[in-house]
Short mmCIF file of C-alpha atoms in Angstrom, two decimals:
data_model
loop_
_atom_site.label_atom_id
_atom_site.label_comp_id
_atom_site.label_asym_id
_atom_site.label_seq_id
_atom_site.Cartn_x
_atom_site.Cartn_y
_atom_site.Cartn_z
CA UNK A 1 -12.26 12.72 -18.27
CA UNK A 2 -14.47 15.24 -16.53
CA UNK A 3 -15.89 12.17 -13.94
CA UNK A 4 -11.68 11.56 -13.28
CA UNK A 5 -11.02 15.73 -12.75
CA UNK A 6 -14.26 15.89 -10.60
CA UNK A 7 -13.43 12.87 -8.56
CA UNK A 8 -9.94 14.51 -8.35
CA UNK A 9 -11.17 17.29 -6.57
CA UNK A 10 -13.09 14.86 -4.34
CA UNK A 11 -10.11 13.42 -3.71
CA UNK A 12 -8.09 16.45 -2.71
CA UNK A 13 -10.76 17.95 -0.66
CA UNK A 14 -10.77 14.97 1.65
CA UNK A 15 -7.49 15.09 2.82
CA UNK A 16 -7.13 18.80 3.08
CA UNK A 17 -9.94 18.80 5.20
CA UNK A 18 -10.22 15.46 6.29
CA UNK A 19 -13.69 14.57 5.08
CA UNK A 20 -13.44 10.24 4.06
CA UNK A 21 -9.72 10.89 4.90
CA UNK A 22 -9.39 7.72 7.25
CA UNK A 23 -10.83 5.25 4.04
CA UNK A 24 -8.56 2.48 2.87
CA UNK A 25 -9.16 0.47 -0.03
CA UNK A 26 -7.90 -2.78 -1.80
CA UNK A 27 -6.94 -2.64 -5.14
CA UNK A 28 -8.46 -5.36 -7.70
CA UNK A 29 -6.43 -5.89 -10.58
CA UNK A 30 -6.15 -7.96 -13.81
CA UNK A 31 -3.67 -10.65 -15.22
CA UNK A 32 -4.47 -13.62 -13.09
CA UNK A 33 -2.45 -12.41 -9.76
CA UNK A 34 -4.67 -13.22 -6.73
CA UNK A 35 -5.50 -10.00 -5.49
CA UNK A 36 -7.90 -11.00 -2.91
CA UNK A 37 -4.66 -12.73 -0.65
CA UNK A 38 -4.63 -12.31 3.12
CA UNK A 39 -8.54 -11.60 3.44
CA UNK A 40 -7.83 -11.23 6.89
CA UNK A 41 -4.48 -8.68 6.76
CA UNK A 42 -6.00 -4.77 6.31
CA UNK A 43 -9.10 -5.60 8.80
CA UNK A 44 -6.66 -6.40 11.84
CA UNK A 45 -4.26 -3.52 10.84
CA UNK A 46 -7.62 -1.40 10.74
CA UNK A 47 -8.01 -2.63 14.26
CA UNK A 48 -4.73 -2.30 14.90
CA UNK A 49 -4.68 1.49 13.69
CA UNK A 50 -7.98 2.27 15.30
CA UNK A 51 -6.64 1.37 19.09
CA UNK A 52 -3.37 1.95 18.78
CA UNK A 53 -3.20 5.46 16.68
CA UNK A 54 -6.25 6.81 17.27
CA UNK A 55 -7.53 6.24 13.57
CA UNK A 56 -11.27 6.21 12.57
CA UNK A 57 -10.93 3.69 9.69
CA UNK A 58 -13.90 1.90 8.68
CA UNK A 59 -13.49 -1.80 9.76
CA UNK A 60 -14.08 -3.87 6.58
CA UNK A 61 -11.76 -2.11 3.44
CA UNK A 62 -13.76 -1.18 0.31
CA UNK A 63 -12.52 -3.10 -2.67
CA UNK A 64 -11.91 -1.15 -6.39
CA UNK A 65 -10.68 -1.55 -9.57
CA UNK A 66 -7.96 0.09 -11.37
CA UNK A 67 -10.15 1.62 -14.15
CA UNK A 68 -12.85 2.93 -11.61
CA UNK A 69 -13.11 6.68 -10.63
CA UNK A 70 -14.18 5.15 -7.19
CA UNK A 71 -10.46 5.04 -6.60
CA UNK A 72 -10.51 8.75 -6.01
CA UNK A 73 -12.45 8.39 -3.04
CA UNK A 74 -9.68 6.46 -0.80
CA UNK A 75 -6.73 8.08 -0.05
CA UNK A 76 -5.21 5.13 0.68
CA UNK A 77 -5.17 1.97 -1.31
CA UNK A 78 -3.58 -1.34 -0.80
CA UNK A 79 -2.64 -3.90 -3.19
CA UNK A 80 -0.73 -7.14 -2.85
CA UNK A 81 -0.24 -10.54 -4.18
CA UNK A 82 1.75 -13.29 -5.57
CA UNK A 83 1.75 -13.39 -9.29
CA UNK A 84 1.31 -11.65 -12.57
CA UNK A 85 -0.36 -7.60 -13.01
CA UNK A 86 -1.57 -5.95 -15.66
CA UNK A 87 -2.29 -2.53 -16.28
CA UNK A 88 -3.69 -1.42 -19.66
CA UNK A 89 -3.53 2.08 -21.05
CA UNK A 90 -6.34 2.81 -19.18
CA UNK A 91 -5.66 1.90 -16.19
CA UNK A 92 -2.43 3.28 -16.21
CA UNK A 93 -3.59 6.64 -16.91
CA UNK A 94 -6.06 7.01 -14.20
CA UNK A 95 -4.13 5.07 -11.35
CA UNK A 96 -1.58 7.68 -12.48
CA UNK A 97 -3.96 10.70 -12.21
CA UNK A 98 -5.17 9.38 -8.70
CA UNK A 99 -1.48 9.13 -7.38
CA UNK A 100 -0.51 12.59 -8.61
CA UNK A 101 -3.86 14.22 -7.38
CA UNK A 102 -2.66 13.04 -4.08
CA UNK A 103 -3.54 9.74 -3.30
CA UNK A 104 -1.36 6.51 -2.20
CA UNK A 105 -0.47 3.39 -3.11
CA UNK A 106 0.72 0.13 -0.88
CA UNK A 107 1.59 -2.03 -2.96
CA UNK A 108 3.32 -5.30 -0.69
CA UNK A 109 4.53 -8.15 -2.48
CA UNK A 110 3.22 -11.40 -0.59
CA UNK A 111 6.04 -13.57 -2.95
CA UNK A 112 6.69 -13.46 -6.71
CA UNK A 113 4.74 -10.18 -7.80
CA UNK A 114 7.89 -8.19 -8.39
CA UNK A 115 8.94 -8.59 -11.50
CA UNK A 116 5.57 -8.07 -12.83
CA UNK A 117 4.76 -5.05 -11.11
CA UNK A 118 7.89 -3.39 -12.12
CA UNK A 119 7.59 -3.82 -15.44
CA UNK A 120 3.68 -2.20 -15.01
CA UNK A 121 4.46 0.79 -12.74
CA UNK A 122 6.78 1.39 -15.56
CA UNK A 123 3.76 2.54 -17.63
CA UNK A 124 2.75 4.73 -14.83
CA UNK A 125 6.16 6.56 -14.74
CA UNK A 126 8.88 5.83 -17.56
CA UNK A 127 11.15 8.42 -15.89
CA UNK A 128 10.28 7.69 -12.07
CA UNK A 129 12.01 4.08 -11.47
CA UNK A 130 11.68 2.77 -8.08
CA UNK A 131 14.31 3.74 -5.46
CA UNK A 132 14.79 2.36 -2.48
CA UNK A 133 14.23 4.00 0.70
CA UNK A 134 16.41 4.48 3.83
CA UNK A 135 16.22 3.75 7.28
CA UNK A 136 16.00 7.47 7.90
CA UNK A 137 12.97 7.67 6.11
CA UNK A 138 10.05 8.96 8.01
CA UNK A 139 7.92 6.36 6.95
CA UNK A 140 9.83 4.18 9.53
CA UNK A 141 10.25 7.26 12.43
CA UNK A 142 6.36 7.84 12.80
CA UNK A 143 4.82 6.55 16.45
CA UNK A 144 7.00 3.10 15.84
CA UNK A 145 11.00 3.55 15.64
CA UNK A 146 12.37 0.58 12.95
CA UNK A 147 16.22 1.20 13.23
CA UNK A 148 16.94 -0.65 10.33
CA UNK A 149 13.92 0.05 8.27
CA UNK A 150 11.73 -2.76 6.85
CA UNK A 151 11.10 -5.23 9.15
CA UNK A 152 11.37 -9.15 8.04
CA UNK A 153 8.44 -11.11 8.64
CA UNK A 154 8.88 -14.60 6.55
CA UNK A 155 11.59 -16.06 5.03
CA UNK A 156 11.42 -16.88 1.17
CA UNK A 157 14.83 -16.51 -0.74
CA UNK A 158 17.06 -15.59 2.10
CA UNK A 159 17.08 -11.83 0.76
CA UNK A 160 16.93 -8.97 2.78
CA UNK A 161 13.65 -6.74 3.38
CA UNK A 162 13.78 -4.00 1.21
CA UNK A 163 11.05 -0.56 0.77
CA UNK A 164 10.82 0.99 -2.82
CA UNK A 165 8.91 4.22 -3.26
CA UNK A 166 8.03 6.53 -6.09
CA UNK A 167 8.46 10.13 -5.00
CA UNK A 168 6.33 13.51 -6.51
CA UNK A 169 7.09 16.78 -5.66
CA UNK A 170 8.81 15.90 -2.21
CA UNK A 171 5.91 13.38 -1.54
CA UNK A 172 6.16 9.64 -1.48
CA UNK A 173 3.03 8.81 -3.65
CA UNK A 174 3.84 4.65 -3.74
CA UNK A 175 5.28 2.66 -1.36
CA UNK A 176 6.43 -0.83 -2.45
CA UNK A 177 7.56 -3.33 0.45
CA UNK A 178 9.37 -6.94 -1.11
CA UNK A 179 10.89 -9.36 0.44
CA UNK A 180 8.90 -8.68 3.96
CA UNK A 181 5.37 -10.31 3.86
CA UNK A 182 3.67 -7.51 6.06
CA UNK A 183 0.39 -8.51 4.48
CA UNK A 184 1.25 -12.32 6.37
CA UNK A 185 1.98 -10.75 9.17
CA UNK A 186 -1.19 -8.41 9.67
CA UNK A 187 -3.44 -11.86 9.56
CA UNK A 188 -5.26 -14.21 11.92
CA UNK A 189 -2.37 -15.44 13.82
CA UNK A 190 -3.72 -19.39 12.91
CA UNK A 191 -3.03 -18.42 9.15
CA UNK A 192 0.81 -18.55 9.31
CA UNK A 193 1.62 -19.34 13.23
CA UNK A 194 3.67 -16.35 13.26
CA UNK A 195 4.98 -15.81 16.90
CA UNK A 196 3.50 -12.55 18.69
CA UNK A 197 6.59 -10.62 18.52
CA UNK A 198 6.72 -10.94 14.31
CA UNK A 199 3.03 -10.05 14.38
CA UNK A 200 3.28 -7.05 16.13
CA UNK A 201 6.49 -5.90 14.08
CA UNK A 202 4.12 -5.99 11.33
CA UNK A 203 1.48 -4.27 12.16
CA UNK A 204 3.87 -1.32 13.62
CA UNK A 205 5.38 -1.21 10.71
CA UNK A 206 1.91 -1.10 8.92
CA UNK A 207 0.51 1.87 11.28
CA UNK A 208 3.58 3.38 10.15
CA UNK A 209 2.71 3.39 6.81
CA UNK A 210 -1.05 4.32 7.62
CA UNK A 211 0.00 7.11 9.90
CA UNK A 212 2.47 8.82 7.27
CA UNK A 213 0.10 8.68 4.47
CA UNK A 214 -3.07 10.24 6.38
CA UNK A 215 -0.08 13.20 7.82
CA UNK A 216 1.25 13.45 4.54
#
């Protein structure tokens, strides 16, 4: 407990004074969801980010585990997908303790990780159910204007884009996009032929989400 309140601090005196502030991370977890997906997805929106919003993000993303104090280092941490999570009591405790202490979690569902997630962030807060956010939202008003709020990038069930966040004292500490693909669309355009136009929507919509959390 005293490495998780130390790292804490660590954590909260980066992004007051900006120290590691611009560090992004992707998540690792357990139950046999492949957490590695879209190798290719955070180092173009780091690319993206660094031309485009003036951002000083390393260019390869650090990669850490639920259970590991190292998560208190990133501000930022990114997690995707398309099957099964599982958080044990541990791990629910500290990814917890990293969100309230002022980190933030992306968590983008690359097709069939919601109801598993759910179900887990559950552990993380019984009494904070995910609720879905509006177009008004600032999280689509930062340097890129999306009207009508999540952008769709592929087609899977016909359903309609939707962004679910957990909110803590005024601040949106988890963000959780479903039914878009973002992750698809930040990748090597070869990976899923994706035209330039739903490419780019993406990665807006991604330096969005980068922009608000390193503001916010």
């Amino acid at each position: 407990m005293k490495k998780i309140a130390l790292f804490c601090l660590l954590l909260s005196f980066a992004i007051t004074t900006g120290l590691q502030a611009q560090e992004i991370a992707i998540l690792k977890y357990n139950g046999g969801g492949d957490w590695y997906s879209n190798p290719t997805a955070l180092p173009n929106l780091i690319q993206f980010c660094n031309t485009e919003i003036g951002t000083k993000i390393k260019a390869k993303p650090a990669t850490v585990e639920v259970n590991s104090v190292g998560i208190f280092q990133y501000p930022f941490l990114h997690m995707t997908g398309h099957g099964n999570v599982v958080f044990s009591d541990e791990e629910a405790t500290n990814l917890k303790t990293y969100l309230l202490s002022g980190g933030f979690l992306h968590i983008d569902d690359n097709y069939g990780m919601e109801p598993y997630i759910r179900k887990e962030l559950a552990k993380l807060f019984p009494n904070n159910k995910l609720e879905e956010l509006g177009a008004n939202h600032p999280i689509f008003n930062q340097k890129y204007k999306f009207t009508d709020g999540l952008p769709k990038i592929h087609e899977h069930n016909g359903k309609r884009p939707q962004a679910f966040g957990i909110t803590h004292n005024n601040r949106l500490i988890l963000l959780f996009t479903f039914e878009s693909d973002l992750g698809d669309g930040w990748e090597d355009p070869e990976v899923h032929n994706d035209s330039t136009e739903v490419r780019l929507k993406a990665l807006q919509m991604g330096a969005n989400i980068i922009k608000y959390v390193f503001n916010n």
